[in-house]
GROMACS .gro file of C-alpha atoms in nm:
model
  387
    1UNK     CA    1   8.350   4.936   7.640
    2UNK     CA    2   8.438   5.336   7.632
    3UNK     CA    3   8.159   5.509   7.469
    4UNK     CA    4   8.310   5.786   7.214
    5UNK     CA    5   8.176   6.145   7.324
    6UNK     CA    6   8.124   6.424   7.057
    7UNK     CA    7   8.401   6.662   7.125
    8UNK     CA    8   8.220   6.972   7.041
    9UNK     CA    9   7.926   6.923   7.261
   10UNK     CA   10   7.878   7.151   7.577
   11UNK     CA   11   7.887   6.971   7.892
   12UNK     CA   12   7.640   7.056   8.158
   13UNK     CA   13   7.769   7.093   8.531
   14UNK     CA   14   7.592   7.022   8.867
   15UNK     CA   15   7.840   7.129   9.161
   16UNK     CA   16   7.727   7.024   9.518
   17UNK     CA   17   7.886   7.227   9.820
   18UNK     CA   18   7.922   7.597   9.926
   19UNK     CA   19   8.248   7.577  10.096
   20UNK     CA   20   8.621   7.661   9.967
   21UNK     CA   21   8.652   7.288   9.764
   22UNK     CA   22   8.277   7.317   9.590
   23UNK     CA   23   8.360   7.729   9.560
   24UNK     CA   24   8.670   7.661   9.331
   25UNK     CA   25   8.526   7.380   9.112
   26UNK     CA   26   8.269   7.608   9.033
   27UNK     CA   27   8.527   7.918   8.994
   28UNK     CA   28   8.745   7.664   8.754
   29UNK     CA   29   8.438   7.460   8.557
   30UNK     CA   30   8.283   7.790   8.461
   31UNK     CA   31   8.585   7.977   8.350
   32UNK     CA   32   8.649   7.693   8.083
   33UNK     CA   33   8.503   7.668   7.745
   34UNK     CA   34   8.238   7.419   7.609
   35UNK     CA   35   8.102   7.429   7.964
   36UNK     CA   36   7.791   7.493   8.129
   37UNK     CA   37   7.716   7.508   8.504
   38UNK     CA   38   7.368   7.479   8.540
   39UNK     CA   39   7.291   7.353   8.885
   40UNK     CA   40   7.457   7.405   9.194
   41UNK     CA   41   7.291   7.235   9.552
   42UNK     CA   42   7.425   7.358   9.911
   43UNK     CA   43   7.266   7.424  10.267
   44UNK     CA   44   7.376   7.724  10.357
   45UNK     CA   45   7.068   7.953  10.190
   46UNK     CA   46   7.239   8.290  10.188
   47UNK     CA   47   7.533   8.140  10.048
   48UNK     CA   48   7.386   7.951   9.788
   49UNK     CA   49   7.202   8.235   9.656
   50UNK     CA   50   7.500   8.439   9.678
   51UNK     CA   51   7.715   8.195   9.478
   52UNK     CA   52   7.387   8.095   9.228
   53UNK     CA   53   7.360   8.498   9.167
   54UNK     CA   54   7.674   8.589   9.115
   55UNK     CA   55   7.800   8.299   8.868
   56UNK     CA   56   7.520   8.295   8.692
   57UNK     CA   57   7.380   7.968   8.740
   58UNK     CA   58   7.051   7.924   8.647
   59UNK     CA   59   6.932   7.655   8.934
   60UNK     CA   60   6.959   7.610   9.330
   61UNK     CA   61   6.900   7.325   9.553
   62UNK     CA   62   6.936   7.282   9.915
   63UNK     CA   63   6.903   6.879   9.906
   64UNK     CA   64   7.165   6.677   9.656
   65UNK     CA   65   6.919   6.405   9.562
   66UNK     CA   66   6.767   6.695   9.366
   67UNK     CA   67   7.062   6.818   9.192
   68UNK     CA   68   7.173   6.413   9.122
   69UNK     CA   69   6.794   6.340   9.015
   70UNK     CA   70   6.855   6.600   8.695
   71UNK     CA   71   6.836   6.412   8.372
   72UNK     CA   72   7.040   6.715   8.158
   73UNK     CA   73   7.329   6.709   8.369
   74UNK     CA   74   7.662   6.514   8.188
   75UNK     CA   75   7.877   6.587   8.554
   76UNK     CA   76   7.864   6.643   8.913
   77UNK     CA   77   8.094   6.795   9.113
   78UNK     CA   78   8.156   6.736   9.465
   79UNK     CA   79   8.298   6.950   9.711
   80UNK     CA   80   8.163   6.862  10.041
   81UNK     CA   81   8.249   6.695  10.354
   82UNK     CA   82   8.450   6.373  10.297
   83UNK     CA   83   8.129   6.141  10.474
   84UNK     CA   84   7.946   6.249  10.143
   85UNK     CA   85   8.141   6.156   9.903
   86UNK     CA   86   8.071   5.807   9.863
   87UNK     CA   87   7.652   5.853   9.851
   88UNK     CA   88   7.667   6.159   9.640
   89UNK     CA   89   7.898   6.028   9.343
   90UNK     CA   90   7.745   5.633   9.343
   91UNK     CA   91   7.436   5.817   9.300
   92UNK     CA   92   7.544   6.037   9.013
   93UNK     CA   93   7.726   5.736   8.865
   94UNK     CA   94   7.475   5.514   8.832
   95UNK     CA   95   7.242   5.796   8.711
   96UNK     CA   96   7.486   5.794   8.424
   97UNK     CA   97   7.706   6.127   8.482
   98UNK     CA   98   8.060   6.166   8.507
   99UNK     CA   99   8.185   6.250   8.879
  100UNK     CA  100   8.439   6.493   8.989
  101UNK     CA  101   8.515   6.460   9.367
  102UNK     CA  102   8.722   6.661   9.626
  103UNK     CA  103   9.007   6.453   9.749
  104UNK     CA  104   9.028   6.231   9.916
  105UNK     CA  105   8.792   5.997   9.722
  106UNK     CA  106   8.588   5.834  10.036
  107UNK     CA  107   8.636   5.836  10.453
  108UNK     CA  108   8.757   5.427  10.421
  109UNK     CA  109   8.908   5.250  10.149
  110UNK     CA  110   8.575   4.987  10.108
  111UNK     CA  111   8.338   5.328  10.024
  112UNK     CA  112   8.645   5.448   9.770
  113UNK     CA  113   8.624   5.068   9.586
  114UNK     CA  114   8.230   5.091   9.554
  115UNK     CA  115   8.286   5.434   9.405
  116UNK     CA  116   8.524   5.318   9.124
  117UNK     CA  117   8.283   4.974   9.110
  118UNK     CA  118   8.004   5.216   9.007
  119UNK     CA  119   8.237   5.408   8.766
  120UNK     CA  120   8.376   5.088   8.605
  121UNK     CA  121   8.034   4.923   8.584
  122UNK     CA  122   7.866   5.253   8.420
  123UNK     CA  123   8.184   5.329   8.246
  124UNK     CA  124   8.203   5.643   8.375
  125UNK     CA  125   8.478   5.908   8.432
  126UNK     CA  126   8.550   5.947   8.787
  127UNK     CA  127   8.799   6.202   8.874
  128UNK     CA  128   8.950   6.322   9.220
  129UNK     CA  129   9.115   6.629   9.307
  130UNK     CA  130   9.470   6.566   9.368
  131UNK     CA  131   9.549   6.908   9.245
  132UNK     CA  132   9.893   6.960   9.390
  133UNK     CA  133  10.069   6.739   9.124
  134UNK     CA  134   9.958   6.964   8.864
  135UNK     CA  135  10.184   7.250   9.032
  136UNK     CA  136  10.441   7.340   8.782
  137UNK     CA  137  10.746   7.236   9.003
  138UNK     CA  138  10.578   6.888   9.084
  139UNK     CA  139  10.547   6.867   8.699
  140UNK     CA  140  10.961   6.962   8.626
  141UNK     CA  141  11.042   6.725   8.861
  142UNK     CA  142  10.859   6.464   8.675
  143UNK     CA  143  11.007   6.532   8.359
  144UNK     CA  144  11.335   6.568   8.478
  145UNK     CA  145  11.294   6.178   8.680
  146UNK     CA  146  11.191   6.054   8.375
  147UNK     CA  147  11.550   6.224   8.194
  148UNK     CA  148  11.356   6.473   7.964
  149UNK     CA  149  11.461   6.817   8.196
  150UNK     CA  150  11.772   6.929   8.253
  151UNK     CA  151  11.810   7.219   8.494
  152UNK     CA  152  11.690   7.560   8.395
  153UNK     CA  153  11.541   7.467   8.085
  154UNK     CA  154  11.181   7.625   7.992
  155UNK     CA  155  10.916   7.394   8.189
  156UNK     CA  156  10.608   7.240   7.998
  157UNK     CA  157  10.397   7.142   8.319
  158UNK     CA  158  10.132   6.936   8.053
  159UNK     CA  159  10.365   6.713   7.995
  160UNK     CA  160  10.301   6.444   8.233
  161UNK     CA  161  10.449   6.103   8.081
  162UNK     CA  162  10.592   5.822   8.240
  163UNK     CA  163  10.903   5.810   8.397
  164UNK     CA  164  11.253   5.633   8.285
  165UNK     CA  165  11.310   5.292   8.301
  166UNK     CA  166  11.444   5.192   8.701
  167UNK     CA  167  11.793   5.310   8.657
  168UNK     CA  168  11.816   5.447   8.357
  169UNK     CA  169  11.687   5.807   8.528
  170UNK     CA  170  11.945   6.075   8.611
  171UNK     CA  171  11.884   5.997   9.008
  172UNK     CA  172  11.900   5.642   8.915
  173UNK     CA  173  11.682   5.375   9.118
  174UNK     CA  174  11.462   5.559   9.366
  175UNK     CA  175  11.492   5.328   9.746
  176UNK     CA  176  11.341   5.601  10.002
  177UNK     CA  177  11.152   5.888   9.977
  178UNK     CA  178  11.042   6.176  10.224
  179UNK     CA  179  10.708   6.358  10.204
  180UNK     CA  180  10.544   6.585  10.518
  181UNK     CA  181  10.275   6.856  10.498
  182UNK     CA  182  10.365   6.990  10.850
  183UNK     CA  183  10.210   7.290  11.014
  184UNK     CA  184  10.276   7.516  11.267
  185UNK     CA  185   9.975   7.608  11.396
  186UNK     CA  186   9.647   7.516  11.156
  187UNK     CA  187   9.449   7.263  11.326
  188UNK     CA  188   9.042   7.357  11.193
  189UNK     CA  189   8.784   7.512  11.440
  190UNK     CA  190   8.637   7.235  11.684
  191UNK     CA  191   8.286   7.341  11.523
  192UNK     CA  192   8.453   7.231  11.192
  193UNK     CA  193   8.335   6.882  11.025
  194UNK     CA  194   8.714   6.849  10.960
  195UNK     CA  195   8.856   6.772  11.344
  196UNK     CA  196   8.499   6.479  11.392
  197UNK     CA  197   8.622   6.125  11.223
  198UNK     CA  198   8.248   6.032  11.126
  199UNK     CA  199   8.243   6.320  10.872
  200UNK     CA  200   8.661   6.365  10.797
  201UNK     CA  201   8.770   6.012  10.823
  202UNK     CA  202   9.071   6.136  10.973
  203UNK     CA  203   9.242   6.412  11.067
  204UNK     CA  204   9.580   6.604  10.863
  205UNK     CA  205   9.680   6.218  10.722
  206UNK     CA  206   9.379   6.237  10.505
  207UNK     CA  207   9.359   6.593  10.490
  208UNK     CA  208   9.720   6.731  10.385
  209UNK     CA  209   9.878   6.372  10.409
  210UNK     CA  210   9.710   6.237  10.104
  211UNK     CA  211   9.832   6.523   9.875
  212UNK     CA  212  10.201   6.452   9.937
  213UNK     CA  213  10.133   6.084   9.948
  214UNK     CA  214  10.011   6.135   9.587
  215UNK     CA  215  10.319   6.375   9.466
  216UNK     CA  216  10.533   6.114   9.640
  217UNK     CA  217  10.379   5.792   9.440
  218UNK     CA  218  10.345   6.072   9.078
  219UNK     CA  219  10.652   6.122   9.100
  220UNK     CA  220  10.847   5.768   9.178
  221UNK     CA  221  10.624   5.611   8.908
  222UNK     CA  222  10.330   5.490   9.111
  223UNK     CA  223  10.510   5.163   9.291
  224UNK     CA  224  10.213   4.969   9.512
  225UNK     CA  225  10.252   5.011   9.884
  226UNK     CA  226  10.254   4.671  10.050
  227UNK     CA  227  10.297   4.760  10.416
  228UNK     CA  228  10.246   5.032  10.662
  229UNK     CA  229  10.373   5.107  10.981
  230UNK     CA  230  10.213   5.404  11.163
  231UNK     CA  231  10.172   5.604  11.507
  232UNK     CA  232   9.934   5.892  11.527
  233UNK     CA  233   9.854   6.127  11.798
  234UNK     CA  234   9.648   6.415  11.903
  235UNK     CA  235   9.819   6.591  12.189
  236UNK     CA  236   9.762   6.941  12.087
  237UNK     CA  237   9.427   6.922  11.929
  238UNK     CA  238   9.274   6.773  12.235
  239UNK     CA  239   9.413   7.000  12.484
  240UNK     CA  240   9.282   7.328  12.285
  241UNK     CA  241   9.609   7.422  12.124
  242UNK     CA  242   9.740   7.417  11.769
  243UNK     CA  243   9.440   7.638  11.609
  244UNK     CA  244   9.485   7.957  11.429
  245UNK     CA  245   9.378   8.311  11.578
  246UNK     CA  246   9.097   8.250  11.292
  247UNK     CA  247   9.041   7.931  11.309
  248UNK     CA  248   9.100   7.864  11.731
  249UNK     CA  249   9.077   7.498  11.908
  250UNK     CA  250   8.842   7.502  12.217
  251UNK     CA  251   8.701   7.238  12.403
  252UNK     CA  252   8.462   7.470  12.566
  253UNK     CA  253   8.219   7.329  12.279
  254UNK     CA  254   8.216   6.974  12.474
  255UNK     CA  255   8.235   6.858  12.150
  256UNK     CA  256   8.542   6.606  12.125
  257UNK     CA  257   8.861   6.608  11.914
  258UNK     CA  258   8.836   6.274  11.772
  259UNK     CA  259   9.066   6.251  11.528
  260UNK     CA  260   9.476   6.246  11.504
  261UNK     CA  261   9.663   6.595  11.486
  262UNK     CA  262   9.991   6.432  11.383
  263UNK     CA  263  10.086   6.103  11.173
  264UNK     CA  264  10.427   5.904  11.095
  265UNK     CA  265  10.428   5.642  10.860
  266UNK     CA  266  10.680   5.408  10.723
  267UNK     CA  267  10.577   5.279  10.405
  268UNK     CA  268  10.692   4.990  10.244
  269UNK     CA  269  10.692   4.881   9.838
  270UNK     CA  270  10.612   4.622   9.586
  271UNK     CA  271  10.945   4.680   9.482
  272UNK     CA  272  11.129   4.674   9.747
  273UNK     CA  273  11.152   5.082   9.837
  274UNK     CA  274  11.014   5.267  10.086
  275UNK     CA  275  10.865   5.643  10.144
  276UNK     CA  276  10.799   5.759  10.499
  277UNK     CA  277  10.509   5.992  10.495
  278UNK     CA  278  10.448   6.301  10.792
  279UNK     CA  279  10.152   6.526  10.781
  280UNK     CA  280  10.075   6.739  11.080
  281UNK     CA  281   9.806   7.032  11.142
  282UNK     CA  282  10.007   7.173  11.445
  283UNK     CA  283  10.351   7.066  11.590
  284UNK     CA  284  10.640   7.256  11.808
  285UNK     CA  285  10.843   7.213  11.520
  286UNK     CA  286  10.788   7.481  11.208
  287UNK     CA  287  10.702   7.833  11.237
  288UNK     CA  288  10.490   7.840  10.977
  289UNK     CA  289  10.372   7.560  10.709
  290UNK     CA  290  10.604   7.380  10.498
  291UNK     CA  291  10.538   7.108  10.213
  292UNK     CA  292  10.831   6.873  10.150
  293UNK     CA  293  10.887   6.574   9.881
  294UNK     CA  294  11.289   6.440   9.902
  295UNK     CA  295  11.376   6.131   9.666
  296UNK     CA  296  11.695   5.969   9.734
  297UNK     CA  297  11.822   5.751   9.459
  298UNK     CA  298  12.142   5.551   9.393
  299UNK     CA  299  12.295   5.795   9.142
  300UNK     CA  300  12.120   6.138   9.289
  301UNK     CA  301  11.891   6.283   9.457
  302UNK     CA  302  11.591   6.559   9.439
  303UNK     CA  303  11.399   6.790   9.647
  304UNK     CA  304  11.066   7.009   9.632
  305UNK     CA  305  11.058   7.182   9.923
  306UNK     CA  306  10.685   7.438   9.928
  307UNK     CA  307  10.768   7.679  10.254
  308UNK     CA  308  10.432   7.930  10.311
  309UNK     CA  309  10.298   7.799   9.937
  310UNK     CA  310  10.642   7.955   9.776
  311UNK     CA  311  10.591   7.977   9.407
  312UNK     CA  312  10.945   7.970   9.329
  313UNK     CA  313  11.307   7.833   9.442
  314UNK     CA  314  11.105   7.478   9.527
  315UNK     CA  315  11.307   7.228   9.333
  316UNK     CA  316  11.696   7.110   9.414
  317UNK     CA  317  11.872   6.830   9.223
  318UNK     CA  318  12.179   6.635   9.365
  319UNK     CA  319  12.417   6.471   9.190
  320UNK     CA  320  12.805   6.451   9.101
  321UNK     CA  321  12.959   6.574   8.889
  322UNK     CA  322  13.336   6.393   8.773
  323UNK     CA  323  13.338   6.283   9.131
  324UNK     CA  324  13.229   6.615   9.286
  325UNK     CA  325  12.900   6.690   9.484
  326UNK     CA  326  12.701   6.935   9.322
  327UNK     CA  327  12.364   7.127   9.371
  328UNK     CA  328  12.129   7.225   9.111
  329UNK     CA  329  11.824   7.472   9.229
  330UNK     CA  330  11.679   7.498   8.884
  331UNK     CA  331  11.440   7.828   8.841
  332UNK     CA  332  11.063   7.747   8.829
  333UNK     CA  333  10.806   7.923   8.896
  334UNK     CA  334  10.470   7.797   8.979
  335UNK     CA  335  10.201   7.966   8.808
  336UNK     CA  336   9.798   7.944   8.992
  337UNK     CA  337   9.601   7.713   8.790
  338UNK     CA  338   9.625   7.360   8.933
  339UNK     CA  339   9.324   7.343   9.056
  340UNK     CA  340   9.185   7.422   8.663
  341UNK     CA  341   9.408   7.214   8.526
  342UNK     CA  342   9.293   6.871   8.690
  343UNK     CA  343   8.955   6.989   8.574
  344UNK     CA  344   9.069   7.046   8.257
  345UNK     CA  345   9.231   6.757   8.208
  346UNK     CA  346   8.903   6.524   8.361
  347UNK     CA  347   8.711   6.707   8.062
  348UNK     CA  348   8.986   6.604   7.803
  349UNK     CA  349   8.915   6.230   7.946
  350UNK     CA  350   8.560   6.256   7.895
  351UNK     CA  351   8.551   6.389   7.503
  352UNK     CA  352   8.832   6.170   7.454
  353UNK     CA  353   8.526   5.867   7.454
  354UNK     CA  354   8.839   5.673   7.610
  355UNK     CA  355   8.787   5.622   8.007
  356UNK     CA  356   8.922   5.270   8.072
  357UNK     CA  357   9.209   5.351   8.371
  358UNK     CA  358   9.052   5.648   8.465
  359UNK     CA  359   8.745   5.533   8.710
  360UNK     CA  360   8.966   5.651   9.013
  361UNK     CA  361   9.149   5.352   9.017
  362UNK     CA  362   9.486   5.520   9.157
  363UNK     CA  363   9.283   5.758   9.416
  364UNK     CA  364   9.151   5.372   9.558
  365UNK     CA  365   9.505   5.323   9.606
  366UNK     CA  366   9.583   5.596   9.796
  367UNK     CA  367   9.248   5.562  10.031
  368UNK     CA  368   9.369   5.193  10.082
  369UNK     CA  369   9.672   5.319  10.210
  370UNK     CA  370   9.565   5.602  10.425
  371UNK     CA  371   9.318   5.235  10.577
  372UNK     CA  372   9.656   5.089  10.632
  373UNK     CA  373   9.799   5.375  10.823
  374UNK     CA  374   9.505   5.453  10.997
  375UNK     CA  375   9.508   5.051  11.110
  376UNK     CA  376   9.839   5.037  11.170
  377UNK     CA  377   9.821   5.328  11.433
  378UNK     CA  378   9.563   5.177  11.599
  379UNK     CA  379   9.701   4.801  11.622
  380UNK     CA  380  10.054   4.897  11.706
  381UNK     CA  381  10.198   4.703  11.418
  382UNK     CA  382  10.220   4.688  11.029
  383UNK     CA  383   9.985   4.584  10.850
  384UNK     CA  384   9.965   4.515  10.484
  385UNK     CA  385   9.766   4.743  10.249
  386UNK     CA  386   9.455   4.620  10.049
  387UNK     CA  387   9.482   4.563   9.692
   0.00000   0.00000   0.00000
C-alpha cells in the first residue's frame, strides 16, 4: 500500500559520487525547491570538499555506509560506477529512503530485479536516470505518435501521455525501428572504470546503448522485447585506438580492454515488431557523434536525428499527402534541463504518496534486455529476454 507523503514537507538529500553523474544530481536536486541536500559521500578528498564547500552542504563522507546509515535522510542519490549501484540503493531502500540512481539501474539484469524487489517490498520510489527522453524533441515526438502534435505547433515537453491506439496514430502501426548512439572517436581512458566489465557491465551498449534503447521503447509505447540477436566487438579499443586527445586509449597500462567497443542488435517484440539497436564509442564511420531514433510505420514514418548534441532541426515526419510524399522538419528546440526534469518529476512521485509502477519496474526491463544482448553476443545465437 502507497503511503501518502505531506506535500509541503522539505525533503532531505544524500548524493553519493564526485564524478560528472553524482556532480549534476547534486547541481539539479539543489536548484529545486522544497529540497535540502544535506549529505554528500565520495573518495576523492579534495573533490569532496570542493563540491561540500561550494554547494553548501552541510556533511561529507568518504565511505557510503555512512551517508546510507543517516536516519534524517528521505533520498539518496547515486551517481557512481555502475558495480555500485545495486549495494548502495538495496541499502538505502531497505533503510526506508527513496533512491535515485544513474542509469543504467545495475551491471546484470538479476542485481536490477533485487533493486526493484527492495523498492516494491519497502514501497519505495526508485527512480533511474534515463534523462534523454525528457529532451524536448523526444517529448514532440511523443505527442505527435500519440496524434496530439501536428508540425510546428508550440511544444509542451511535460506532457508525456500514452500513445494512440495501434493504428489509429498518424504513422499508423509502428513494425521496425532504428536507434544508434555512434561515435567517432570517444572510447573512455583505459584508467577509466568505464572500459573494465567488473565495474561497467559493459561497454557503449550499456553506456550510450541503453539511452536510445529507452527513447526507442518511450516512444513506440513500451512493447516487451522477446528476443535478441547480437554481435559485439572490440577491435579498436583493444588495439589503443578510438580514444579522444583527452580522453586517449593505451595499453601501455597492461591493464586490459575487457569490454565491447561496438554492438548490433536485432530485437524482436511481444507484438510482433522489431527495433535494431547500434551503440558504438569509436567506429570508421562518423566524424563526430551522432544520436539517431527512425520509426517506420505503415502509414508514415519519423525521425530524431541528435548530430554533436544539436538542439534544434532534430525531428522529421514522413507521410503522404493525397498520394504525394512529403517531409515535415517541424521547428523544436531543445532547451537544457532534462537532467532536472527526471528529478523533478521522481519528487512529484514521491509527494504524490502514489508509487505503485514506479519501483523501476521499466529500467528492469531495459537491464534484462541489455542481459539478452550481452548473451546473445557471446552464444552466437538469440536468445529470449527475461521477464
Amino acid at each position: 500500500m502507497s503511503q501518502t507523503t505531506d506535500a509541503s514537507k522539505t525533503l532531505r538529500v544524500g548524493v553519493v559520487g564526485l564524478g560528472f553523474a553524482g556532480t549534476t544530481h547534486l547541481d539539479a536536486f539543489t536548484a529545486l525547491p522544497g529540497v535540502e541536500v544535506i549529505a554528500l559521500a565520495g573518495q576523492e578528498p579534495e573533490r569532496l570538499r570542493e563540491l561540500a564547500t561550494s554547494r553548501g552542504v552541510p556533511n561529507a563522507y568518504a565511505d557510503w555506509q555512512d551517508l546510507v546509515a543517516r536516519d534524517d535522510l528521505d533520498i539518496v542519490s547515486i551517481g557512481v560506477p555502475n558495480s555500485l549501484h545495486h549495494p548502495i540503493a538495496i541499502a538505502a531502500l531497505e533503510s526506508g529512503k527513496h533512491v535515485f540512481c544513474e542509469k543504467p539501474l545495475a551491471t546484470t539484469g538479476q542485481q536490477a530485479q533485487e533493486m526493484v524487489d527492495a523498492a516494491v517490498r519497502n514501497d519505495r520510489v526508485l527512480e533511474v536516470a534515463y534523462n534523454h527522453r525528457r529532451r524536448a524533441d523526444v517529448q514532440f515526438l511523443a505527442t505527435h505518435l500519440r496524434g496530439g502534435q501536428t508540425a510546428g505547433t508550440a511544444v509542451d515537453a511535460s506532457d508525456d501521455g500514452a500513445l494512440a491506439e495501434p493504428g489509429t496514430g498518424p504513422i499508423g502501426d509502428v513494425y521496425h525501428a532504428r536507434a544508434s548512439w555512434m561515435r567517432r572517436a570517444g572510447i573512455p581512458g583505459i584508467r577509466s572504470w568505464f572500459v573494465n566489465k567488473e565495474t561497467a557491465g559493459g561497454g557503449p551498449l550499456i553506456d550510450l546503448g541503453s539511452h536510445v534503447l529507452d527513447i526507442a521503447l518511450h516512444l513506440m509505447g513500451e512493447p516487451r522485447v522477446v528476443t535478441a540477436s547480437a554481435v559485439t566487438y572490440n577491435e579498436l579499443g583493444r588495439a589503443g585506438r578510438g580514444g579522444s586527445d583527452r580522453d586517449p586509449v593505451s595499453a601501455a597500462t597492461g591493464r586490459p580492454f575487457d569490454v565491447e567497443d561496438f554492438a548490433s542488435a536485432l530485437l524482436r517484440f511481444e507484438n510482433g515488431a522489431s527495433l535494431l539497436l547500434q551503440a558504438s564509442w569509436a567506429s570508421y564511420s562518423k566524424d563526430v557523434e551522432d544520436i539517431e531514433v527512425e520509426l517506420l510505420g505503415s502509414t508514415g514514418g519519423a525521425r530524431l536525428f541528435v548530430r554533436d548534441y544539436a538542439t534544434e532541426g532534430t525531428v522529421t515526419l514522413y507521410s503522404d499527402e493525397q498520394g504525394v510524399p512529403t517531409v515535415t522538419r517541424p521547428g523544436v528546440q531543445v532547451p537544457a534541463g532534462h537532467h532536472q526534469r527526471v528529478i523533478e518529476e521522481f519528487l512529484a512521485t514521491i509527494r504524490s504518496g502514489l508509487h505503485d509502477g514506479h519501483h523501476g519496474e521499466f529500467a528492469l526491463h531495459r537491464s534484462r534486455v541489455v542481459d539478452a544482448i550481452y548473451a546473445s553476443a557471446q552464444a552466437g545465437h538469440e536468445v529470449e529476454v527475461v521477464r
